[in-house]
Short mmCIF file of C-alpha atoms in Angstrom, two decimals:
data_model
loop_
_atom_site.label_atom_id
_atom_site.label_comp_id
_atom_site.label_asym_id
_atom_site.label_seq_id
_atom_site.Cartn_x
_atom_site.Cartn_y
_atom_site.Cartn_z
CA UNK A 1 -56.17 -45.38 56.75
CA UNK A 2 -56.34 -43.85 53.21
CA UNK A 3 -58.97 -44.21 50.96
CA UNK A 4 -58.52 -45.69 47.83
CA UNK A 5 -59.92 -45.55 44.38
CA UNK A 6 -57.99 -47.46 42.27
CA UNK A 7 -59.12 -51.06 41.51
CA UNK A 8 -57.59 -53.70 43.43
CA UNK A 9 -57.04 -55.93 40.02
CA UNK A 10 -54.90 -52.84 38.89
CA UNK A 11 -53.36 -52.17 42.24
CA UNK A 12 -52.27 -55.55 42.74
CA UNK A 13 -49.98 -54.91 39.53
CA UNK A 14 -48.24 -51.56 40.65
CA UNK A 15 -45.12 -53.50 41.79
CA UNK A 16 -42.07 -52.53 42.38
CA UNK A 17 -40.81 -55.88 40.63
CA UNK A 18 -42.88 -54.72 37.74
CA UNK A 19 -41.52 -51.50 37.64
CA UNK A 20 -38.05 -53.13 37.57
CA UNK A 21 -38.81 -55.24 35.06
CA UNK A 22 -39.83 -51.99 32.38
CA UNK A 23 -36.73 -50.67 34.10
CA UNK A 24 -34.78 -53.62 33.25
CA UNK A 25 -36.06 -53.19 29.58
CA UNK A 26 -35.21 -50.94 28.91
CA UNK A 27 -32.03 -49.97 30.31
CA UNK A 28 -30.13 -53.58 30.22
CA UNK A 29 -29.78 -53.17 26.92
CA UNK A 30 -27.66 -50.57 27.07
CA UNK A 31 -25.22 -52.30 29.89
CA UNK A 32 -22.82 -54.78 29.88
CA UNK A 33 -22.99 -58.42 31.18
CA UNK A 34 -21.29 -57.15 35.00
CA UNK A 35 -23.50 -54.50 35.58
CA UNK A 36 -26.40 -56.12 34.42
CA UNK A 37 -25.88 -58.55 37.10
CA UNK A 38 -24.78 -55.52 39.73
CA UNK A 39 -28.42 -54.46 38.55
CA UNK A 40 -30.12 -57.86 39.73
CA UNK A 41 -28.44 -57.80 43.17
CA UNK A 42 -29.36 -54.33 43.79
CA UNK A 43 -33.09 -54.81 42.76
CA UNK A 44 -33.03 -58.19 44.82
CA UNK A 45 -31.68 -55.84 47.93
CA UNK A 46 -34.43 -52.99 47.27
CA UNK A 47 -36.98 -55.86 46.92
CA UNK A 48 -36.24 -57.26 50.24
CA UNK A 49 -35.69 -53.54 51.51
CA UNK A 50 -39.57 -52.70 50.78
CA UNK A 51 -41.61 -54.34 52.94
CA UNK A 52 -39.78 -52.77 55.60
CA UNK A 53 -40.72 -49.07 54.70
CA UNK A 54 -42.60 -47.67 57.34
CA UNK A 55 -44.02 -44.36 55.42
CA UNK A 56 -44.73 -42.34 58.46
CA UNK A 57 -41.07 -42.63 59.70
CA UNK A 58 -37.78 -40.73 58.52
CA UNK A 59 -36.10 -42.79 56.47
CA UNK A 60 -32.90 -43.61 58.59
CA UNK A 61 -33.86 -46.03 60.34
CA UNK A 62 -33.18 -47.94 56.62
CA UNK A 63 -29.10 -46.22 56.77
CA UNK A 64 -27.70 -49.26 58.40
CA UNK A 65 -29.24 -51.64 56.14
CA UNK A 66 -28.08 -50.27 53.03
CA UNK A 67 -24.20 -49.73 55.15
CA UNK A 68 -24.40 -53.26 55.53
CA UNK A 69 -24.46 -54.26 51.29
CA UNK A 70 -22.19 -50.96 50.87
CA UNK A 71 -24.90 -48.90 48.94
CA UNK A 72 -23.96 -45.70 50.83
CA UNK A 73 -22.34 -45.01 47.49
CA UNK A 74 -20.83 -46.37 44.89
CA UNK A 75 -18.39 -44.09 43.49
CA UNK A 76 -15.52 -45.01 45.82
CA UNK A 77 -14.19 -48.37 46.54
CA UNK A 78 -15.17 -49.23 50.35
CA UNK A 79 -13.57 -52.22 51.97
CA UNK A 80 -14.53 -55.27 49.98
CA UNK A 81 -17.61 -53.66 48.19
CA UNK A 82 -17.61 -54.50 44.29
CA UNK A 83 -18.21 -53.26 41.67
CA UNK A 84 -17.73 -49.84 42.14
CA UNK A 85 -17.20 -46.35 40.09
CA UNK A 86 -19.16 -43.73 38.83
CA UNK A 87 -21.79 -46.11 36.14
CA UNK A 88 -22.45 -48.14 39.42
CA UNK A 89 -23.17 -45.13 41.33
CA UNK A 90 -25.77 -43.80 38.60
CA UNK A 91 -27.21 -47.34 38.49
CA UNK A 92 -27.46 -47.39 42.11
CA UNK A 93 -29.15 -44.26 42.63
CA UNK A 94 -31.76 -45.09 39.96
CA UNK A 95 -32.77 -48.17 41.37
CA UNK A 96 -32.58 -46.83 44.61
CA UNK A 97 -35.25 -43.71 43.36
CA UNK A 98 -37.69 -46.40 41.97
CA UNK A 99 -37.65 -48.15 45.31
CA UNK A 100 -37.67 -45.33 47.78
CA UNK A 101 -37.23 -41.56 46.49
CA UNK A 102 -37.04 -39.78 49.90
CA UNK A 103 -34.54 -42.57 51.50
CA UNK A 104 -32.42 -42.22 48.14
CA UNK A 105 -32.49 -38.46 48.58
CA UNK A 106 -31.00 -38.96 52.17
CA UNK A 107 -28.19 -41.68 51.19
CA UNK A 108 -26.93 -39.19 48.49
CA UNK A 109 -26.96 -36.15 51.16
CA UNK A 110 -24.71 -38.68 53.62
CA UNK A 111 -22.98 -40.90 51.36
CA UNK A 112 -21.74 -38.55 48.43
CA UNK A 113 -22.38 -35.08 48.94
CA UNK A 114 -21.16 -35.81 52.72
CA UNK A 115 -18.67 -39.31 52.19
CA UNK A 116 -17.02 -38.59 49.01
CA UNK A 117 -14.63 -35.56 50.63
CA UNK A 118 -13.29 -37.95 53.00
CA UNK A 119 -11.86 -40.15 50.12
CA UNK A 120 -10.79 -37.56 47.85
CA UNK A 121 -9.66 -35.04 50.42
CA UNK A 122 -9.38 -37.17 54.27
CA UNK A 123 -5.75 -38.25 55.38
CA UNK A 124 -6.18 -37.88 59.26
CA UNK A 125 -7.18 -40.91 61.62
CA UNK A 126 -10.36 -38.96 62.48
CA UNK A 127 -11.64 -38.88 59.12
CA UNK A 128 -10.94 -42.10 58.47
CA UNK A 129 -13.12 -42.75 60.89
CA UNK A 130 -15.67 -40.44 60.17
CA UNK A 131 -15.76 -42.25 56.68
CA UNK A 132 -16.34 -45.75 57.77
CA UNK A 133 -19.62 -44.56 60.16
CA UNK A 134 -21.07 -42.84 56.99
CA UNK A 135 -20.69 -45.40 54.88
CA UNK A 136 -21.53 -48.29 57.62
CA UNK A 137 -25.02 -46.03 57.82
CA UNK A 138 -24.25 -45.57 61.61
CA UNK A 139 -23.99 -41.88 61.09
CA UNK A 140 -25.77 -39.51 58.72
CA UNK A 141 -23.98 -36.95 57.40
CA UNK A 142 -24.51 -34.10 55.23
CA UNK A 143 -23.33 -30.96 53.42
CA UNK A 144 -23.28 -27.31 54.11
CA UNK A 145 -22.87 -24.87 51.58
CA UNK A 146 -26.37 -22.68 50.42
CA UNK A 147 -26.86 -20.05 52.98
CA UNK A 148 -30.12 -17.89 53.37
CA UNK A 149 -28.53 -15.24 51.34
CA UNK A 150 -26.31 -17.47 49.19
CA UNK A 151 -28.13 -20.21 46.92
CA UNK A 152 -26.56 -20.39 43.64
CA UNK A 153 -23.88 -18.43 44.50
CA UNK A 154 -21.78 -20.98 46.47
CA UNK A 155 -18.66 -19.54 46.21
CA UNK A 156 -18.84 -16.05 47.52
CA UNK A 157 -20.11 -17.48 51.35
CA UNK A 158 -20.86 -15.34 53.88
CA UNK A 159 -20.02 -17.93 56.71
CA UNK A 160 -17.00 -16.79 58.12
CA UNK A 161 -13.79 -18.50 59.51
CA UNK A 162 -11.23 -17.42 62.07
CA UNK A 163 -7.76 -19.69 62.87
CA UNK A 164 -7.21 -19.90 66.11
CA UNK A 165 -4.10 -22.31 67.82
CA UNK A 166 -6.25 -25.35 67.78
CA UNK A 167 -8.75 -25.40 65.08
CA UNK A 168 -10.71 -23.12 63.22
CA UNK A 169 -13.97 -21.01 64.44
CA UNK A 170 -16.81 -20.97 62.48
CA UNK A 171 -19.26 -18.87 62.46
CA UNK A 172 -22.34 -18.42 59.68
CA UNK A 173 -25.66 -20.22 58.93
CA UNK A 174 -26.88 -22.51 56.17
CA UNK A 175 -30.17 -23.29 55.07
CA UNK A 176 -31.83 -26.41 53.56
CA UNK A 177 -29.01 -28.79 54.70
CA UNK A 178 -30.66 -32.40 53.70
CA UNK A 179 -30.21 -34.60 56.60
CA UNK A 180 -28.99 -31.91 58.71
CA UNK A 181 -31.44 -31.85 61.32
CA UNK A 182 -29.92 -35.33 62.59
CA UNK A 183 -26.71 -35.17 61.21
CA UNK A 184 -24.01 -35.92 63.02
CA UNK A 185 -21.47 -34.81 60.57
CA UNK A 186 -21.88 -31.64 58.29
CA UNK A 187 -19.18 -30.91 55.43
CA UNK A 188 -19.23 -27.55 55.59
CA UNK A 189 -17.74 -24.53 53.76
CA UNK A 190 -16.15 -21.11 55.19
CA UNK A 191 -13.81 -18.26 54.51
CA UNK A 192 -11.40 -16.15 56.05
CA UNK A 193 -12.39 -13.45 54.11
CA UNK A 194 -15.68 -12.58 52.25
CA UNK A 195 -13.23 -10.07 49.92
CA UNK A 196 -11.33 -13.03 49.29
CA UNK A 197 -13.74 -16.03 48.93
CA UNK A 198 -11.73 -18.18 46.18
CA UNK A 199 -8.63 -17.51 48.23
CA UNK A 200 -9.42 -17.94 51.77
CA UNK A 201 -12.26 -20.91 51.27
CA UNK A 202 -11.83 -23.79 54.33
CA UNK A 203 -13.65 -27.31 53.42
CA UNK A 204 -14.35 -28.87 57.02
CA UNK A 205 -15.92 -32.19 58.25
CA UNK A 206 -17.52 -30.61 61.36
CA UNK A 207 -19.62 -32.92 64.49
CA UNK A 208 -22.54 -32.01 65.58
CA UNK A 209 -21.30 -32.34 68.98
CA UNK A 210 -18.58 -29.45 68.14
CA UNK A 211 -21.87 -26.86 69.13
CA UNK A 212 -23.89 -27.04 65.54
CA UNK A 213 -27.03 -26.14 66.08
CA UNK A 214 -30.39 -27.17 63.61
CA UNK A 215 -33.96 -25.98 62.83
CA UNK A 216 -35.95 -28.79 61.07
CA UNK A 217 -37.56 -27.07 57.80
CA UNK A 218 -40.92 -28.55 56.95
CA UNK A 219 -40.71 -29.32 53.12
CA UNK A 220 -43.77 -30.74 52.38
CA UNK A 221 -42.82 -33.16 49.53
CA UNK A 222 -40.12 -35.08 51.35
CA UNK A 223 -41.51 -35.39 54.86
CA UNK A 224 -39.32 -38.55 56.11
CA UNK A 225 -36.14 -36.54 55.50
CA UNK A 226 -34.60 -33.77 57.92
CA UNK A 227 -34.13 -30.48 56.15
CA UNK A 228 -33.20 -27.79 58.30
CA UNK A 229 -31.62 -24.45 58.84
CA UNK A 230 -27.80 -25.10 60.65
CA UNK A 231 -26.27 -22.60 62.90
CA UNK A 232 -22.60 -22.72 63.52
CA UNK A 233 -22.31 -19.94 66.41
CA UNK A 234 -18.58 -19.88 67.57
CA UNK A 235 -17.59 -23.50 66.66
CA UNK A 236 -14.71 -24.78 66.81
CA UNK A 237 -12.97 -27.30 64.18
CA UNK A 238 -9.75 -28.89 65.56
CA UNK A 239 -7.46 -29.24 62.21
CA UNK A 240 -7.84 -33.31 61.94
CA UNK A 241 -11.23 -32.07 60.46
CA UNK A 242 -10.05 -30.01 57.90
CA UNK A 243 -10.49 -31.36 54.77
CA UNK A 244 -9.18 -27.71 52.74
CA UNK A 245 -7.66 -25.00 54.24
CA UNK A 246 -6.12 -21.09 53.24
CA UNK A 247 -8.12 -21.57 49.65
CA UNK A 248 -8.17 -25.48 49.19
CA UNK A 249 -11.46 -25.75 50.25
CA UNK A 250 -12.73 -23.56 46.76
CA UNK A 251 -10.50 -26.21 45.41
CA UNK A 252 -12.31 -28.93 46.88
CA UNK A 253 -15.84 -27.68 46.42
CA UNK A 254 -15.33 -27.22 42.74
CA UNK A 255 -13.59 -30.83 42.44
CA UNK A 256 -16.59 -32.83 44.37
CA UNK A 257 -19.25 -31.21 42.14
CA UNK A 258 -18.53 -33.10 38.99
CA UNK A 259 -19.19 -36.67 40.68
CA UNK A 260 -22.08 -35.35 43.23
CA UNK A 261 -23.76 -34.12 40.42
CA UNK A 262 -23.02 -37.15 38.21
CA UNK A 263 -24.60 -39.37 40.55
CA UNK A 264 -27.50 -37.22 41.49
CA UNK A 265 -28.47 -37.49 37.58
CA UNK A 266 -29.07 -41.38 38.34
CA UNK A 267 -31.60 -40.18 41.55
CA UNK A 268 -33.60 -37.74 39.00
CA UNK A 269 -33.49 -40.46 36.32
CA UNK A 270 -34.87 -43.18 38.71
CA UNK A 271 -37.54 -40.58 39.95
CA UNK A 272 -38.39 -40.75 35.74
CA UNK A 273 -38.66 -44.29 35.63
CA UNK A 274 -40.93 -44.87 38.72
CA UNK A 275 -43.20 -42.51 37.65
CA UNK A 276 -43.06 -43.81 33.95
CA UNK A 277 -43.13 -47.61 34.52
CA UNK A 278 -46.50 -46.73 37.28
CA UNK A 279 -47.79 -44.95 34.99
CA UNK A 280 -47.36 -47.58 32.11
CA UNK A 281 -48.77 -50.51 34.39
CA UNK A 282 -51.69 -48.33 35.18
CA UNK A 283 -52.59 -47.22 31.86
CA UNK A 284 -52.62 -50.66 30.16
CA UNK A 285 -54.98 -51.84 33.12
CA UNK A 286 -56.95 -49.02 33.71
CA UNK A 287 -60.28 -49.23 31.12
CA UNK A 288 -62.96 -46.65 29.13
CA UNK A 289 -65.05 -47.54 26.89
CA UNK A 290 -64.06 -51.32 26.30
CA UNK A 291 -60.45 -50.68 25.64
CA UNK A 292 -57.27 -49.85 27.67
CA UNK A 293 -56.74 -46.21 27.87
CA UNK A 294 -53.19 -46.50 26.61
CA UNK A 295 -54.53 -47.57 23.30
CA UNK A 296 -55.99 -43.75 23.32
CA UNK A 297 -53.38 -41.41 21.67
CA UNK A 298 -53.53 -38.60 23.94
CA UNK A 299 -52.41 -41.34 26.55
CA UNK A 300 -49.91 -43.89 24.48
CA UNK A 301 -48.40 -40.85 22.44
CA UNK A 302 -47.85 -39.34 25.96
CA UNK A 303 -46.29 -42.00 27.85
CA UNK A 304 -44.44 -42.86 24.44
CA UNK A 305 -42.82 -39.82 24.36
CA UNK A 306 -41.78 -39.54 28.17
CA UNK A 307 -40.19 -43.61 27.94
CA UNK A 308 -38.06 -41.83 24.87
CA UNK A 309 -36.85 -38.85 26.50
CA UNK A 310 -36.00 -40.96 29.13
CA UNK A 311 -34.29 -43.44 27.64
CA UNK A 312 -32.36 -40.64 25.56
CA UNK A 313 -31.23 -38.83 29.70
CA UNK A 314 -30.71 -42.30 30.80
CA UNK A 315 -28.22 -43.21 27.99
CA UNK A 316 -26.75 -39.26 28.31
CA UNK A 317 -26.01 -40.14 32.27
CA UNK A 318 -24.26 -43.71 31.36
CA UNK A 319 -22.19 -42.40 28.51
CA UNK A 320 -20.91 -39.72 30.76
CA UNK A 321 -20.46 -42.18 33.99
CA UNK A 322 -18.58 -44.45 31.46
CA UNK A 323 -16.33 -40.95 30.59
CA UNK A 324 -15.38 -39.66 34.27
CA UNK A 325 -14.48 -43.25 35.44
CA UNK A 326 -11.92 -43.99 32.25
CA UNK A 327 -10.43 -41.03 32.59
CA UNK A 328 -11.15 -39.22 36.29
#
């Protein structure tokens, strides 16, 4: 057991319902009636969600639980799930990041960066199917495209790819691949000809089961999610999993970064507020000499100017949500 030094007055404050109500706030006012109420629901679910946290487990065990309330993602409309669209994703993954950083971290790896190809880009049976057990949380999927030799440079791969009559053969290696060491789905990226990266590019939904092979990375800040190194050695893609192919898939990796990285701005942003509305709690309870240390300026003017620049990304991340869903 961990030892503790905080009082157990102040402890007994550091909520997650009192973070969501400096969330709340704070942020409700800039939202309409609907999503305020999408808000509640959520924070309801993550409320209910807590308890059942186990901190010296992965997080995945949690997948099926948010599959079940369709908070995968958000972006996409998912059988009956509503509301839905790029604002609810953003919202989503900041209440998400208040509750549970490392498990949010996960769902975006398997529901967006892994999910969102197979609606903008799946028309075969199999990825139908595919789609439903990420988003049901009875798979975890995730994405492959930084190599050991390729980080920011993501379009001229080294990963090559080689059609044969039934499928395509990959063959490379990617590195830090968030849920990858129990992923059963990676959507990976390859081409035909290093010379000719933006032309010969292949997007592909690969199984594990194809012959993928993983190395779990030990990243010490996030050590409930599988990072690892992925080996594809020789496998085999049979075309139903190819999501982009002859040059499609630069097409397709280009097209899916706008909304991944819209909706990771909402996991960064509720990474901000948790901190922020902790550290508020804790700073109007904690006290030296007779008085609340927030009352201190090297404290309030601190946390005052971190709950602006937050509020300033915050309203940044909505205005450009509200943008991509009126006119993408």
């Amino acid at each position: 057991m961990l030892e503790k030094v905080i009082n157990d007055s102040i402890l007994e404050k550091m909520t997650l319902k009192n973070v969501f109500k400096i969330f709340n706030d704070n942020v409700f006012p800039m939202l309409s009636d609907e999503e305020r109420k999408y808000c509640e629901k959520l924070e309801e679910f993550c409320l209910d969600l807590h308890p059942k946290i186990d901190k010296s487990k992965d997080v995945y065990l949690l997948f099926p639980e948010l599959g079940k309330n369709g908070y995968m993602q958000r972006i996409n409309k998912w059988k009956d799930f509503t509301p839905y669209g790029m604002k609810k994703e953003v919202l989503l993954a900041s209440i998400m990041s208040c509750c549970d950083p490392q498990l949010e971290l996960a769902r975006v790896a398997s529901g967006i960066l892994c999910g969102n190809p197979t609606f903008r880009h799946g028309e075969t049976e199999e990825i139908i199917k595919v789609q439903d057990e990420l988003m049901s949380g009875r798979a975890v999927g995730c994405i492959g495209i930084t190599e050991p030799e390729r980080g920011s440079d993501a379009v001229n791969l080294e990963t090559t790819c080689t059609k044969v009559d039934d499928g395509i053969i990959f063959n490379g290696e990617k590195v830090y691949t968030t849920n990858g060491g129990v992923a059963d789905y990676f959507a990976c990226y390859g081409v035909y000809s290093v010379s000719n990266p933006r032309g010969t590019m292949v997007q592909a939904m690969i199984k594990r089961d194809m012959g993928v092979e993983t190395k779990r990375l030990k990243i010490n800040s996030v050590p409930r999610v599988e990072i690892s190194h992925t080996y594809l050695n020789n496998v085999k893609v049979p075309f139903e999993y190819i999501l982009g192919d002859n040059g499609k898939g630069y097409n397709n990796l280009f097209d899916g970064l706008v909304p991944e990285r819209l909706g990771i701005m909402g996991s960064g942003l509720g990474i901000c507020w948790g901190a922020l509305a902790y550290g508020i709690i804790y700073c109007n309870l904690r006290k030296q000499f007779g008085q609340p240390i927030i009352k201190y300026q090297g404290v309030g003017f601190s946390l005052a100017d971190l709950l602006s620049k937050t509020s300033a990304a915050t309203s940044l991340a909505l205005q450009a949500a509200t943008i991509y869903d009126d006119k993408i």
